């Protein structure tokens, strides 16, 4: 087992800010345009849907448990689950390959609390968590497939950390950018994160503008998608905005 801690790419502050504002739906659309069709983690829902998440994948891989390995007494110096918890860095997301297995938890509240205390951006598992009430009180977001009271070693054997995994049917590489919202989690390859952040943000600015026209009674014909004439009108409007149009609007409102 070789531990890899270096991130292939660190987000610029502007890209991170944009990823905190755009939806996972928009991000998946941008990834489809780049030929990536399987990036949304299946069957995983947020315990705190009001929380947004942007961070870097730090992976933990479980294999099926076997009775002669491990046990309910965990060794903090050798157990890979515990080593992963203590290896988390600021803005990492602990993402767990639990094989979709929900007959026992893949993480508990105390370990998740330690993960968050180390500055993690969140926790994602395609398995279950235990002490779920405590998870809902954590400051950071958690995305899970289920809840289960039984301890992890009954079903899971922690096999490796910070290696490529599958989570909810999606490949996750260490350092991939993970974005979560009220719908779930999308995986963005690190080398695409900057361009995806920029294009997704601009897509939502355009769609917000279109929505404003529709709410005022406009037909979607020639508007969604925009015709050349409507695109020109939008571009004139966009050129008058700052880099973050909604912030400009908030500033104007505050000044009134």
Short mmCIF file of C-alpha atoms in Angstrom, two decimals:
data_model
loop_
_atom_site.label_atom_id
_atom_site.label_comp_id
_atom_site.label_asym_id
_atom_site.label_seq_id
_atom_site.Cartn_x
_atom_site.Cartn_y
_atom_site.Cartn_z
CA UNK A 1 0.00 0.00 0.00
CA UNK A 2 1.47 3.31 -1.09
CA UNK A 3 -0.01 6.50 0.28
CA UNK A 4 -0.32 9.34 -2.19
CA UNK A 5 -1.07 12.74 -0.72
CA UNK A 6 -0.24 15.17 -3.53
CA UNK A 7 -3.22 16.60 -5.41
CA UNK A 8 -2.87 16.64 -9.19
CA UNK A 9 -4.45 20.10 -9.26
CA UNK A 10 -5.46 22.71 -6.71
CA UNK A 11 -8.46 24.85 -7.57
CA UNK A 12 -7.99 28.56 -8.04
CA UNK A 13 -10.01 30.66 -5.57
CA UNK A 14 -12.27 31.86 -8.40
CA UNK A 15 -12.96 28.32 -9.65
CA UNK A 16 -13.72 27.13 -6.13
CA UNK A 17 -16.12 30.02 -5.61
CA UNK A 18 -17.91 29.20 -8.85
CA UNK A 19 -18.20 25.51 -7.97
CA UNK A 20 -19.84 26.48 -4.69
CA UNK A 21 -22.53 28.31 -6.65
CA UNK A 22 -23.43 25.93 -9.48
CA UNK A 23 -25.64 22.84 -9.33
CA UNK A 24 -24.53 19.26 -9.83
CA UNK A 25 -27.05 19.12 -12.68
CA UNK A 26 -25.22 21.86 -14.55
CA UNK A 27 -21.86 20.24 -13.82
CA UNK A 28 -22.98 16.90 -15.24
CA UNK A 29 -24.13 18.71 -18.39
CA UNK A 30 -20.72 20.30 -18.80
CA UNK A 31 -19.02 16.95 -18.28
CA UNK A 32 -21.26 15.31 -20.88
CA UNK A 33 -20.14 17.99 -23.35
CA UNK A 34 -16.59 16.83 -22.63
CA UNK A 35 -17.51 13.19 -23.30
CA UNK A 36 -17.87 12.10 -19.65
CA UNK A 37 -21.28 10.49 -19.12
CA UNK A 38 -20.85 8.70 -15.78
CA UNK A 39 -19.88 11.26 -13.14
CA UNK A 40 -22.87 11.48 -10.78
CA UNK A 41 -22.63 9.07 -7.83
CA UNK A 42 -25.68 6.82 -7.86
CA UNK A 43 -27.93 6.16 -4.86
CA UNK A 44 -26.25 8.62 -2.50
CA UNK A 45 -28.23 11.38 -0.79
CA UNK A 46 -27.26 14.19 1.60
CA UNK A 47 -28.00 14.04 5.30
CA UNK A 48 -27.85 17.85 5.29
CA UNK A 49 -29.16 18.96 1.88
CA UNK A 50 -28.74 22.65 2.72
CA UNK A 51 -24.94 22.22 2.83
CA UNK A 52 -22.75 22.68 -0.25
CA UNK A 53 -19.53 20.70 -0.71
CA UNK A 54 -16.41 21.31 -2.78
CA UNK A 55 -13.28 19.31 -2.04
CA UNK A 56 -10.67 16.82 -3.15
CA UNK A 57 -11.16 13.07 -3.11
CA UNK A 58 -9.34 11.16 -0.40
CA UNK A 59 -10.42 7.59 -0.95
CA UNK A 60 -10.98 4.62 1.35
CA UNK A 61 -11.62 1.19 -0.17
CA UNK A 62 -13.41 -1.62 1.64
CA UNK A 63 -13.40 -5.29 0.68
CA UNK A 64 -15.80 -7.89 2.09
CA UNK A 65 -15.03 -8.79 5.70
CA UNK A 66 -13.63 -12.19 6.67
CA UNK A 67 -13.83 -13.50 10.22
CA UNK A 68 -10.11 -14.21 10.62
CA UNK A 69 -9.21 -10.60 9.75
CA UNK A 70 -9.96 -7.55 11.83
CA UNK A 71 -12.67 -7.47 14.44
CA UNK A 72 -14.67 -5.11 16.58
CA UNK A 73 -11.53 -3.93 18.41
CA UNK A 74 -9.86 -1.45 16.07
CA UNK A 75 -6.09 -0.76 16.13
CA UNK A 76 -5.51 2.92 15.41
CA UNK A 77 -1.92 2.20 14.34
CA UNK A 78 -2.69 -0.44 11.71
CA UNK A 79 -6.37 -0.28 10.74
CA UNK A 80 -6.58 1.41 7.34
CA UNK A 81 -9.91 3.01 8.14
CA UNK A 82 -8.35 4.72 11.16
CA UNK A 83 -5.20 5.63 9.23
CA UNK A 84 -7.31 7.25 6.52
CA UNK A 85 -9.20 9.31 9.10
CA UNK A 86 -5.91 10.65 10.48
CA UNK A 87 -4.48 11.31 6.99
CA UNK A 88 -7.25 13.65 5.87
CA UNK A 89 -6.09 17.16 5.00
CA UNK A 90 -7.96 20.45 4.84
CA UNK A 91 -10.52 20.54 2.01
CA UNK A 92 -10.30 16.78 1.43
CA UNK A 93 -13.47 14.71 1.10
CA UNK A 94 -13.32 11.24 2.64
CA UNK A 95 -15.01 9.16 -0.04
CA UNK A 96 -15.64 5.49 0.68
CA UNK A 97 -16.00 2.54 -1.66
CA UNK A 98 -18.34 0.33 0.39
CA UNK A 99 -19.38 -1.70 -2.68
CA UNK A 100 -22.95 -0.45 -2.20
CA UNK A 101 -23.15 -2.72 0.84
CA UNK A 102 -25.53 -1.46 3.53
CA UNK A 103 -25.75 -4.41 5.96
CA UNK A 104 -23.38 -2.55 8.31
CA UNK A 105 -22.07 0.98 8.64
CA UNK A 106 -19.01 2.13 6.73
CA UNK A 107 -18.30 4.99 9.18
CA UNK A 108 -19.50 6.21 12.54
CA UNK A 109 -20.12 9.61 14.10
CA UNK A 110 -16.94 9.81 16.20
CA UNK A 111 -14.68 9.11 13.23
CA UNK A 112 -16.65 11.55 11.07
CA UNK A 113 -16.26 14.19 13.76
CA UNK A 114 -12.50 13.65 13.66
CA UNK A 115 -12.52 13.92 9.86
CA UNK A 116 -14.33 17.26 10.06
CA UNK A 117 -12.02 18.48 12.82
CA UNK A 118 -9.09 17.94 10.45
CA UNK A 119 -10.67 20.42 8.05
CA UNK A 120 -12.37 18.01 5.65
CA UNK A 121 -14.92 19.34 3.18
CA UNK A 122 -17.24 16.37 3.67
CA UNK A 123 -17.83 12.61 3.72
CA UNK A 124 -19.27 10.46 0.92
CA UNK A 125 -20.06 6.74 1.08
CA UNK A 126 -22.00 4.40 -1.16
CA UNK A 127 -22.68 2.37 1.98
CA UNK A 128 -24.27 3.17 5.32
CA UNK A 129 -23.32 5.25 8.36
CA UNK A 130 -24.19 4.64 11.99
CA UNK A 131 -25.17 7.26 14.58
CA UNK A 132 -26.88 9.15 11.77
CA UNK A 133 -28.47 11.64 14.16
CA UNK A 134 -24.97 12.78 15.07
CA UNK A 135 -24.04 13.09 11.40
CA UNK A 136 -26.95 15.47 10.92
CA UNK A 137 -25.46 17.71 13.59
CA UNK A 138 -21.99 17.87 12.04
CA UNK A 139 -20.99 21.17 10.51
CA UNK A 140 -19.89 19.53 7.27
CA UNK A 141 -21.98 17.65 4.68
CA UNK A 142 -22.33 13.86 4.52
CA UNK A 143 -23.69 11.86 1.57
CA UNK A 144 -24.81 8.28 2.21
CA UNK A 145 -26.73 5.43 0.68
CA UNK A 146 -28.32 4.28 3.94
CA UNK A 147 -28.05 4.17 7.72
CA UNK A 148 -27.27 1.08 9.76
CA UNK A 149 -26.46 0.61 13.45
CA UNK A 150 -24.01 -2.29 13.06
CA UNK A 151 -20.26 -1.61 13.23
CA UNK A 152 -18.30 -1.70 9.97
CA UNK A 153 -16.10 -4.77 10.59
CA UNK A 154 -19.09 -7.11 10.47
CA UNK A 155 -19.34 -6.56 6.71
CA UNK A 156 -16.37 -4.40 5.63
CA UNK A 157 -12.62 -5.01 5.58
CA UNK A 158 -10.62 -1.77 5.06
CA UNK A 159 -8.25 -2.74 2.25
CA UNK A 160 -6.60 0.44 1.00
CA UNK A 161 -6.66 4.22 1.03
CA UNK A 162 -5.95 7.00 -1.45
CA UNK A 163 -6.16 4.67 -4.44
CA UNK A 164 -8.63 4.61 -7.37
CA UNK A 165 -12.04 3.38 -6.22
CA UNK A 166 -15.59 2.98 -7.43
CA UNK A 167 -18.27 4.82 -5.48
CA UNK A 168 -21.90 4.55 -6.51
CA UNK A 169 -20.83 3.19 -9.90
CA UNK A 170 -18.43 6.07 -10.62
CA UNK A 171 -14.64 5.95 -10.87
CA UNK A 172 -12.97 8.23 -8.33
CA UNK A 173 -9.25 9.01 -8.43
CA UNK A 174 -7.37 10.57 -5.51
CA UNK A 175 -7.49 14.34 -5.93
CA UNK A 176 -10.56 14.40 -8.16
CA UNK A 177 -12.76 17.40 -7.38
CA UNK A 178 -16.03 16.45 -5.68
CA UNK A 179 -19.00 18.82 -5.68
CA UNK A 180 -22.11 18.13 -3.64
CA UNK A 181 -25.48 19.85 -3.35
CA UNK A 182 -29.02 18.88 -2.35
CA UNK A 183 -29.24 16.31 -5.16
CA UNK A 184 -25.98 14.46 -4.61
CA UNK A 185 -22.32 14.38 -5.62
CA UNK A 186 -20.57 14.78 -8.96
CA UNK A 187 -16.97 13.73 -9.65
CA UNK A 188 -14.88 16.11 -11.76
CA UNK A 189 -11.49 14.92 -13.06
CA UNK A 190 -8.93 17.27 -11.56
CA UNK A 191 -7.48 18.38 -14.90
CA UNK A 192 -10.92 19.54 -16.07
CA UNK A 193 -12.03 21.30 -12.90
CA UNK A 194 -11.04 24.85 -13.83
CA UNK A 195 -12.70 24.85 -17.25
CA UNK A 196 -15.78 23.03 -15.95
CA UNK A 197 -16.16 25.58 -13.15
CA UNK A 198 -15.96 28.50 -15.58
CA UNK A 199 -18.32 27.04 -18.19
CA UNK A 200 -20.84 25.75 -15.64
CA UNK A 201 -21.02 29.15 -13.98
CA UNK A 202 -21.58 30.91 -17.30
CA UNK A 203 -24.22 28.33 -18.25
CA UNK A 204 -26.15 29.12 -15.08
CA UNK A 205 -25.86 32.87 -15.59
CA UNK A 206 -27.38 32.41 -19.06
CA UNK A 207 -30.09 30.08 -17.77
CA UNK A 208 -30.98 32.51 -14.97
CA UNK A 209 -31.36 35.25 -17.58
CA UNK A 210 -33.56 32.97 -19.70
CA UNK A 211 -35.64 32.06 -16.65
CA UNK A 212 -36.22 35.75 -15.92
CA UNK A 213 -37.61 36.19 -19.46
CA UNK A 214 -39.85 33.12 -19.12
CA UNK A 215 -41.18 34.29 -15.75
CA UNK A 216 -42.10 37.58 -17.41
CA UNK A 217 -44.17 35.71 -19.98
CA UNK A 218 -41.74 35.11 -22.86
CA UNK A 219 -42.11 32.01 -25.02
CA UNK A 220 -39.29 29.48 -25.03
CA UNK A 221 -39.25 29.71 -28.85
CA UNK A 222 -36.05 31.45 -29.87
CA UNK A 223 -35.15 31.78 -26.20
CA UNK A 224 -34.40 28.29 -24.92
CA UNK A 225 -32.08 27.63 -26.60
CA UNK A 226 -31.46 31.26 -27.55
CA UNK A 227 -31.55 32.31 -31.19
CA UNK A 228 -28.72 34.45 -32.60
CA UNK A 229 -30.79 37.56 -31.89
CA UNK A 230 -31.50 36.57 -28.28
CA UNK A 231 -27.89 35.48 -27.81
CA UNK A 232 -26.74 38.94 -28.90
CA UNK A 233 -29.17 40.55 -26.47
CA UNK A 234 -27.88 38.33 -23.69
CA UNK A 235 -24.25 39.08 -24.54
CA UNK A 236 -24.94 42.82 -24.29
CA UNK A 237 -26.52 42.27 -20.87
CA UNK A 238 -23.69 39.99 -19.74
CA UNK A 239 -21.02 42.48 -20.77
CA UNK A 240 -22.56 45.02 -18.40
CA UNK A 241 -22.31 42.65 -15.43
CA UNK A 242 -19.37 41.96 -13.15
CA UNK A 243 -17.73 38.55 -12.95
CA UNK A 244 -20.42 37.45 -10.48
CA UNK A 245 -23.70 39.02 -11.64
CA UNK A 246 -25.71 38.02 -8.59
CA UNK A 247 -23.16 39.75 -6.31
CA UNK A 248 -23.47 42.88 -8.42
CA UNK A 249 -27.24 42.73 -7.94
CA UNK A 250 -26.83 42.34 -4.20
CA UNK A 251 -24.52 45.36 -4.11
CA UNK A 252 -27.04 47.45 -6.04
CA UNK A 253 -29.87 46.36 -3.73
CA UNK A 254 -27.78 47.17 -0.64
CA UNK A 255 -27.06 50.64 -1.97
CA UNK A 256 -30.73 51.49 -2.51
#
